[in-house]
Coordinates of C-alpha atoms in Angstrom, one line a residue:
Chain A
X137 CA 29.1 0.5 22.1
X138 CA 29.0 -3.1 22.7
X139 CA 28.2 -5.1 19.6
X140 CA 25.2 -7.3 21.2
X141 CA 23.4 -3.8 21.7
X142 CA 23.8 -2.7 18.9
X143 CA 22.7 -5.8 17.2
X144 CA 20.2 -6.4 19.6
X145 CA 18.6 -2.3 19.1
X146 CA 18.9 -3.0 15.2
X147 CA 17.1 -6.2 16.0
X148 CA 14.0 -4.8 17.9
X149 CA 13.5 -1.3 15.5
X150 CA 14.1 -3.1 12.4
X151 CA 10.9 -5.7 13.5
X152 CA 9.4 -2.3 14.6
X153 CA 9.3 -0.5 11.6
X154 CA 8.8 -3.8 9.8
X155 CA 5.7 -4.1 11.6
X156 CA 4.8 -0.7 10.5
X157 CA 4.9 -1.1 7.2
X158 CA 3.2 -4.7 7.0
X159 CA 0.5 -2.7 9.3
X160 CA 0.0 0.2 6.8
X161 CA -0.3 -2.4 3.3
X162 CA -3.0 -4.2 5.4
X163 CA -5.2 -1.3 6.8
X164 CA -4.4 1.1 3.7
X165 CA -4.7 4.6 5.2
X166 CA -5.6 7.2 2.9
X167 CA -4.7 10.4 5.1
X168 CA -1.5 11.3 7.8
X169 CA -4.8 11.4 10.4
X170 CA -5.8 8.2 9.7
X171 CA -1.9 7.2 10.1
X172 CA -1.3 9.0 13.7
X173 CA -4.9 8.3 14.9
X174 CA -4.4 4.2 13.8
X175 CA -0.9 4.2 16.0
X176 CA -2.7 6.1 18.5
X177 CA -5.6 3.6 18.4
X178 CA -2.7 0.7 18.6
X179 CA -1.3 1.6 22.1
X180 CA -4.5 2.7 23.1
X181 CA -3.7 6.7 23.7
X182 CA -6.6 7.6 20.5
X183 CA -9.6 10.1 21.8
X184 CA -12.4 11.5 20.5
X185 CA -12.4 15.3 20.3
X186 CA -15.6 15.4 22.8
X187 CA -16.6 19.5 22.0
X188 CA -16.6 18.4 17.8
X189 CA -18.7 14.9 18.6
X190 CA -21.5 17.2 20.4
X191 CA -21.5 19.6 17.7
X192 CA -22.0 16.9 15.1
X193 CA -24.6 15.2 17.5
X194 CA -26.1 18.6 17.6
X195 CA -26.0 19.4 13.7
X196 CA -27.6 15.2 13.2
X197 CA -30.6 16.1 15.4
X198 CA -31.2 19.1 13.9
X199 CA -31.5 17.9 10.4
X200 CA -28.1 19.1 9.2
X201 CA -26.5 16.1 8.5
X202 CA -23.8 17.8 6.1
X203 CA -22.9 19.7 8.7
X204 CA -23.0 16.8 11.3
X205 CA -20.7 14.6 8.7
X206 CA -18.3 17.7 8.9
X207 CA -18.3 18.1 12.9
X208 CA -18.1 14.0 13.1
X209 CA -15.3 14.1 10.7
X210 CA -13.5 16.3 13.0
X211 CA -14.6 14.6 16.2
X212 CA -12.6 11.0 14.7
X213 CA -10.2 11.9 12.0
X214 CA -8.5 8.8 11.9
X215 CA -12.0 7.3 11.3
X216 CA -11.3 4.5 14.8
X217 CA -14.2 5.6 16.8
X218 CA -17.3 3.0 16.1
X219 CA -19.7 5.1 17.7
X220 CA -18.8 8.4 16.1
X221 CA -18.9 5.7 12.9
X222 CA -22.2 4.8 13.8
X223 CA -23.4 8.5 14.0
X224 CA -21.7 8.8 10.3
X225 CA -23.8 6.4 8.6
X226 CA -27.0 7.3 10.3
X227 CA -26.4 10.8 8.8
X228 CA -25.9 9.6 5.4
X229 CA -29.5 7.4 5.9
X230 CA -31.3 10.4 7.3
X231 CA -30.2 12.5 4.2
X232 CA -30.6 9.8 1.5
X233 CA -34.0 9.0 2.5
X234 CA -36.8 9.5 0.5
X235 CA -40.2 9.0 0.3
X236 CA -40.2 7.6 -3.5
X237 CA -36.9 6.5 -3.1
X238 CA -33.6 6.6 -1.5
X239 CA -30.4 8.2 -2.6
X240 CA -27.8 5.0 -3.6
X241 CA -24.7 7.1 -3.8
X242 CA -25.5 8.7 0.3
X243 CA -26.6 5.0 1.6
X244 CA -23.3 3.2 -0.3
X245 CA -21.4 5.7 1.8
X246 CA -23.6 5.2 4.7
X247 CA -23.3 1.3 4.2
X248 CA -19.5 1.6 4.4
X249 CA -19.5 3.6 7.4
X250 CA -21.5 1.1 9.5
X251 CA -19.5 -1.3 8.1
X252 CA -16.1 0.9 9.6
X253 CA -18.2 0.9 12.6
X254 CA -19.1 -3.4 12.8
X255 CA -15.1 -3.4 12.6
X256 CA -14.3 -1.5 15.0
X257 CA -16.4 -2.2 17.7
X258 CA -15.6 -5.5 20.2
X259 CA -16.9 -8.6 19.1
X260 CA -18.5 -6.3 15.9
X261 CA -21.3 -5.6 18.3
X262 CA -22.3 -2.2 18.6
X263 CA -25.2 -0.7 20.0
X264 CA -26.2 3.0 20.9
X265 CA -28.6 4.5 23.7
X266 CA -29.9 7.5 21.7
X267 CA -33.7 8.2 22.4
X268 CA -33.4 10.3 19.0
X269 CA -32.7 7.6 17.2
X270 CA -35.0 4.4 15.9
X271 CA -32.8 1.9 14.8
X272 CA -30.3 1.6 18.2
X273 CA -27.7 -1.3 16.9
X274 CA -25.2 -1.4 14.1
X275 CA -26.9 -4.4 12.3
X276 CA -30.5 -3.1 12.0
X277 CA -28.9 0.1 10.7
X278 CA -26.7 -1.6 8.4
X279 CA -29.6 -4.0 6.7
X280 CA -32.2 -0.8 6.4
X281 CA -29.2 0.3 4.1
X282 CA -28.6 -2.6 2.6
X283 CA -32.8 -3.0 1.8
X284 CA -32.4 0.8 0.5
X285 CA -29.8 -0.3 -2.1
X286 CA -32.1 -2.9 -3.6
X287 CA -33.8 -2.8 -6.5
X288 CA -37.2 -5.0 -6.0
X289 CA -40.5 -5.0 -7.1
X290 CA -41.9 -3.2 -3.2
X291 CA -39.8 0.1 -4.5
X292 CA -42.8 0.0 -6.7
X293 CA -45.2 -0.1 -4.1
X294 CA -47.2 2.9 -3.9
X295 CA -48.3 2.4 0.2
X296 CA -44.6 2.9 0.1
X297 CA -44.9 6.7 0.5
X298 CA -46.9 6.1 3.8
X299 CA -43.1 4.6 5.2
X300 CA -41.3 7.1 7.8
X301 CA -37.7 7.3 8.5
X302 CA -36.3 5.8 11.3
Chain B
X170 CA 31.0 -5.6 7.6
X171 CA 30.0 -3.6 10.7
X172 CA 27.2 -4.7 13.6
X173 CA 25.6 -1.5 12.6
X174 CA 25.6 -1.7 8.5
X175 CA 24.5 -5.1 9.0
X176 CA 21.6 -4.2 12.2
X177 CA 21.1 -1.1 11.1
X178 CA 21.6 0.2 8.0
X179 CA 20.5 -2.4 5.6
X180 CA 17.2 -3.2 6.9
X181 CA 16.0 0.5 7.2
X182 CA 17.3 1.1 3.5
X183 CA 15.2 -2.4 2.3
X184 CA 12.3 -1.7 4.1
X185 CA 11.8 2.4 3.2
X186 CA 12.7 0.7 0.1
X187 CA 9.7 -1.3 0.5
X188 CA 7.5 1.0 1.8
X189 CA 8.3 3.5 -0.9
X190 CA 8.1 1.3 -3.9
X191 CA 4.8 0.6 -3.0
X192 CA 3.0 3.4 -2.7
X193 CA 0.7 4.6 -5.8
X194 CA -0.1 8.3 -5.9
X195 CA -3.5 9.3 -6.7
X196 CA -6.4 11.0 -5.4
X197 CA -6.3 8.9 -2.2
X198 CA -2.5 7.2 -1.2
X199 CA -2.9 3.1 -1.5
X200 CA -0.1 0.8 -0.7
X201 CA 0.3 -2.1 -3.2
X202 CA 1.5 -5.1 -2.4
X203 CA 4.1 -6.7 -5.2
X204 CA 2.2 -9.1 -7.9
X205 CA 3.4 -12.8 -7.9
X206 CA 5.3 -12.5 -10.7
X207 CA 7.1 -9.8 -9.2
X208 CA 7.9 -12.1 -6.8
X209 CA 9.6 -14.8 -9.3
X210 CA 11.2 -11.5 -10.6
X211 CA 12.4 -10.8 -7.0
X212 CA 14.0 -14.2 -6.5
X213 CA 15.8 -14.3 -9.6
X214 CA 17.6 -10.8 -8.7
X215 CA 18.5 -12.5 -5.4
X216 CA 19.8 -15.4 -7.2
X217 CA 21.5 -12.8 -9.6
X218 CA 23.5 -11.1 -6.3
X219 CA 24.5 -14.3 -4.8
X220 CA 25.9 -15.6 -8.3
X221 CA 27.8 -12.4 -8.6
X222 CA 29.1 -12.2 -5.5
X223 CA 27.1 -8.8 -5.0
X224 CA 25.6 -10.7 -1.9
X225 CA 27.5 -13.6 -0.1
X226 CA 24.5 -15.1 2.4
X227 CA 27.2 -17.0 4.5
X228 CA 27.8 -13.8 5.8
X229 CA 24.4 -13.1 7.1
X230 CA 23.9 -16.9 8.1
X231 CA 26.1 -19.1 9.4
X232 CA 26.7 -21.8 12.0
X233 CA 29.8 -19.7 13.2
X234 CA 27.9 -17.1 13.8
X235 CA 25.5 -16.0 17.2
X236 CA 22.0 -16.4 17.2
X237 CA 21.4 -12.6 17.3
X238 CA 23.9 -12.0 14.5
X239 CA 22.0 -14.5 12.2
X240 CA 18.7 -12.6 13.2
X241 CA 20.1 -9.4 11.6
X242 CA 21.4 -11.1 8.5
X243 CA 17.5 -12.9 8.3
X244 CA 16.3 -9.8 8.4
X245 CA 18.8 -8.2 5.4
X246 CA 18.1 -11.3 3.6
X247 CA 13.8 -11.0 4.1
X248 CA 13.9 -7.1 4.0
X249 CA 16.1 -6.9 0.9
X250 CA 13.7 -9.8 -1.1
X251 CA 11.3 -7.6 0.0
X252 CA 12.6 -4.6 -1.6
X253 CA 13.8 -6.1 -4.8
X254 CA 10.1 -7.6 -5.1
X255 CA 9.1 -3.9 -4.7
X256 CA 10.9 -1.9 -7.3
X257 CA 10.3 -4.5 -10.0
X258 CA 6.5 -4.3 -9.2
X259 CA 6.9 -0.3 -9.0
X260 CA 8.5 -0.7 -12.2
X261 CA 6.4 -2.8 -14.1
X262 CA 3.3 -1.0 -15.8
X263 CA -0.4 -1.7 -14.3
X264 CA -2.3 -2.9 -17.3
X265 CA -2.3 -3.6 -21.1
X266 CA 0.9 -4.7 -23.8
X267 CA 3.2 -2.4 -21.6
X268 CA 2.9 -4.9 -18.1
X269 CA 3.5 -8.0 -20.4
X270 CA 6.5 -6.3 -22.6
X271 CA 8.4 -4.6 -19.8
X272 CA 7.4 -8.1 -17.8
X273 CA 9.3 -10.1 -20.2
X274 CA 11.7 -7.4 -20.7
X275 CA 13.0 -7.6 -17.1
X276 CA 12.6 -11.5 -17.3
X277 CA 14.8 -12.1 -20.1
X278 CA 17.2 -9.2 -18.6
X279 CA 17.5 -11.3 -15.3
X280 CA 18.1 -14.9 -16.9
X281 CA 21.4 -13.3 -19.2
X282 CA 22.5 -12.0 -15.9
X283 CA 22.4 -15.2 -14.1
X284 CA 23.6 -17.1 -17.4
X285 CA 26.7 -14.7 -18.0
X286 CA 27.4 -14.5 -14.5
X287 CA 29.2 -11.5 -14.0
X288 CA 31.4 -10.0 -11.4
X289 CA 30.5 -8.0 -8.8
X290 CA 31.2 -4.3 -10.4
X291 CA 29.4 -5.5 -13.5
X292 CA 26.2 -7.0 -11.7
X293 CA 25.9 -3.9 -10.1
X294 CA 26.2 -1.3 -13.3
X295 CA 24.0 -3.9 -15.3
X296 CA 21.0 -3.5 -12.5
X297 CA 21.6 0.3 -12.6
X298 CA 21.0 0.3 -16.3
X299 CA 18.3 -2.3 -16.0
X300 CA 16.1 -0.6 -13.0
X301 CA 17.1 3.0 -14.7
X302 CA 15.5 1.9 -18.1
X303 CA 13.0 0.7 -17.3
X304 CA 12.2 4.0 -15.0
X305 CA 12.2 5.8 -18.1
X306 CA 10.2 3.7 -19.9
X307 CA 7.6 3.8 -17.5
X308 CA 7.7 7.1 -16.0
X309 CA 8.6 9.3 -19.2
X310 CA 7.9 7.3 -22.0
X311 CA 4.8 5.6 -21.3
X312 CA 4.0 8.5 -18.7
X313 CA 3.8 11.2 -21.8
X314 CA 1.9 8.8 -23.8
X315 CA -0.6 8.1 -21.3
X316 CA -0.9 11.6 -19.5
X317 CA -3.7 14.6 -19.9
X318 CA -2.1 16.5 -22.9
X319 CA -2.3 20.1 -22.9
X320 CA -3.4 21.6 -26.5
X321 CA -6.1 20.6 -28.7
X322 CA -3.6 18.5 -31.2
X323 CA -2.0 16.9 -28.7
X324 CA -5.3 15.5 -27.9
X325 CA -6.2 14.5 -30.7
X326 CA -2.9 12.9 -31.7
X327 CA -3.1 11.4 -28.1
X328 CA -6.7 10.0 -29.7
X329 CA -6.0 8.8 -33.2
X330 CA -2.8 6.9 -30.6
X331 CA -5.3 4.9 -28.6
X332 CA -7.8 4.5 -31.3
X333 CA -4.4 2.9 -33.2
X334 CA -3.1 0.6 -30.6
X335 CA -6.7 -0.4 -29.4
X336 CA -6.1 1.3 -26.0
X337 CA -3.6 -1.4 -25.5
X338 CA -0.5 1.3 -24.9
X339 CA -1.8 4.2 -22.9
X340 CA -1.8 4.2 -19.2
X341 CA -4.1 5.2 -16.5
X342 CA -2.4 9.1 -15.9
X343 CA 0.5 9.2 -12.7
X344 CA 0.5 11.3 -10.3
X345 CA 3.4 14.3 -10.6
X346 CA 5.2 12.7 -7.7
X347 CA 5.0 9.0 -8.9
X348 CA 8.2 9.4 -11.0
X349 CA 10.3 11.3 -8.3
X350 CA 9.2 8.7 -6.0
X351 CA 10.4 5.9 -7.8
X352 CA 13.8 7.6 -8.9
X353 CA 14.5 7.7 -5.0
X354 CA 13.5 4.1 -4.0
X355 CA 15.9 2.8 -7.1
X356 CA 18.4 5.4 -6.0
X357 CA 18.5 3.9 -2.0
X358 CA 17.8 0.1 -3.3
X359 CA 21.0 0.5 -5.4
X360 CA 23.0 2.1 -2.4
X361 CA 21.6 -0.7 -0.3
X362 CA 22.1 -3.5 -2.8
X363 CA 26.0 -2.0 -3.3
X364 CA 26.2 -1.8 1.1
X365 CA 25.6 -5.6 0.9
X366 CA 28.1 -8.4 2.4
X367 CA 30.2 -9.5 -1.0
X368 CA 31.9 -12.3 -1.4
X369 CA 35.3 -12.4 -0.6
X370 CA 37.4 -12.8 -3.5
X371 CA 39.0 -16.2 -4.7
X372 CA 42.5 -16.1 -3.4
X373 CA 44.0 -18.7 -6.5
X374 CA 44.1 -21.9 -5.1
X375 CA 46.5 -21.2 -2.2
X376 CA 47.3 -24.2 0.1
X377 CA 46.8 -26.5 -3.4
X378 CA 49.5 -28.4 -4.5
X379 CA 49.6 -28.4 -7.9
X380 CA 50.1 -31.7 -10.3
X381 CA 53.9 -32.1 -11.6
X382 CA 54.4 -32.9 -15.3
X383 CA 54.9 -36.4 -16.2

């Protein structure tokens, strides 16, 4: 083979894989799924499993938001989808919401999956049409979180219990 | 040396290299980048090859040479500082008297090799010993100290250890694939580091005249 080819292949697969491994210290993948589904993502051939998304929008509005997690999970295994995202974190407000108070552990989770979600979307803009839902954008969803995680003196409000979920 | 060592070879051996030495097994993988000091560390084993004669960079970069030629010997050059950066991160322990010992350990192990300048062969056995050392030290030595001990004594000897040193010795527990991991990224980085351009040797002054005696 010609040298020039051969210098010029090593050339472009050496950048290549250099890429690859600058890419992988700066997004920190913590499965293989998360690996294949961000190179997916990268030349744009990434899809949402559409049966495993309804089931998890079916399990959300029926109050089974383990469940939904689970089917979600499936639905975006490499975690790149900011809806399905979106869908993640409502599930961990719905279940950590409480009338007395909310669960910190379920709305830190739920905090850092909105936040996957801000990232993901264009322009870190994201809003959904869902009727079901009350809170339709990314940010209001992220700040009811955020207010959840709070310790002030309204969590010792007692009109408190009166609040709903959204 | 080859198109293909040079285009080829060496950079995928440095950057697995690089890849590999970075990773830290645990419950999740994370990829961690080398610490700045392991950066110095990096330089000075560069410096170290090129001293030697282990490495001889007018082979990679020249004026003589094309433009795509000195693009695969920037990218030997880049990916192998890379990968020296690495393994001395990899092999440096996270936290407590072990990370500043085996810090200054490979420090002071680095400046004697530059100082007594030795040949090629020797450069090459001394970084063997010194990346093989400290591989034990870290991944045996400290790795039995630090890790979850099986009977009831060994715990408790484990305990009266740390209550002695003032948790400045033990470890945070590796993973049971830490240790493999690291033998086989010093194991390619030494194949890679002995695949490198050498100098050519000094042929005794031929074409000098010498001085006649008075």
């Amino acid at each position: 083979m010609k040298e020039s080819v051969i210098r010029g292949s090593g050339l472009a697969a050496s950048l290549a894989y250099a890429a690859v491994v600058a890419w992988l210290y700066a997004t920190q993948p913590q499965t293989v799924a998360q690996v294949t589904g961000g190179f997916a993502s990268i030349v744009g051939t990434y899809k949402v499993d559409p049966q495993a998304f309804a089931d998890g929008l079916r399990f959300f509005r029926g109050n089974q938001f383990v469940e939904a997690r689970a089917a979600l999970l499936r639905a975006d295994p490499a975690e790149r989808d900011p809806q399905v995202q979106f869908y993640v974190a409502y599930a961990y407000y719905r279940e950590g919401w409480g009338r007395l108070y909310s669960d910190d552990v379920l709305f830190g989770k739920g905090l850092a999956a909105v936040d996957q979600a801000i990232a993901l979307a264009p322009g870190g803009r994201l809003a959904v049409d869902d009727p079901d839902l009350q809170m339709h954008s990314a940010d209001e969803l992220r700040a009811e979180l955020q207010r959840g995680l709070v310790r002030d003196a309204s969590d010792f409000n007692p009109l408190r219990v009166l609040g709903t979920r959204k | 040396m080859s198109a293909a060592r040079e285009a080829v070879l060496l950079p995928l051996i440095f950057l697995t290299v690089t890849l590999l030495a970075g990773v830290q097994l645990g419950p999740g993988v994370a990829f961690v980048p080398p610490s700045l000091f392991a950066l110095v560390l990096g330089t000075m084993l560069l410096a170290a090859l090129v001293r030697a004669g282990a490495l001889a960079p007018d082979r990679l970069l020249h004026g003589s040479r094309s433009m795509l030629a000195n693009a695969n010997g920037m990218v030997v050059l880049v990916s192998l500082f890379g990968a020296a950066s690495q393994v001395l991160a990899m092999l440096t322990p996270r936290s407590g008297l072990p990370l500043f010992f085996i810090d200054v350990f490979l420090f002071v192990l680095l400046v004697n090799t530059l100082v007594a300048q030795p040949d090629r062969v020797r450069l090459l056995r001394s970084l063997a010993v010194i990346l093989g050392s400290a591989l034990v030290l870290k991944f045996v030595v400290l790795a039995a100290l630090s890790g979850p001990s099986g009977s009831r004594t060994a715990r408790v000897l484990a305990a009266l250890f740390d209550a002695a040193t003032f948790g400045t010795i033990t470890q945070e527990p590796q993973a049971p694939g830490a240790g493999y991991l690291a033998f086989f990224a010093i194991g390619l980085f030494l194949i890679g580091v002995g695949a490198l351009p050498a100098a050519r040797p000094y042929t005794g002054g031929a074409g000098l005249q010498t001085i006649p005696p008075r």
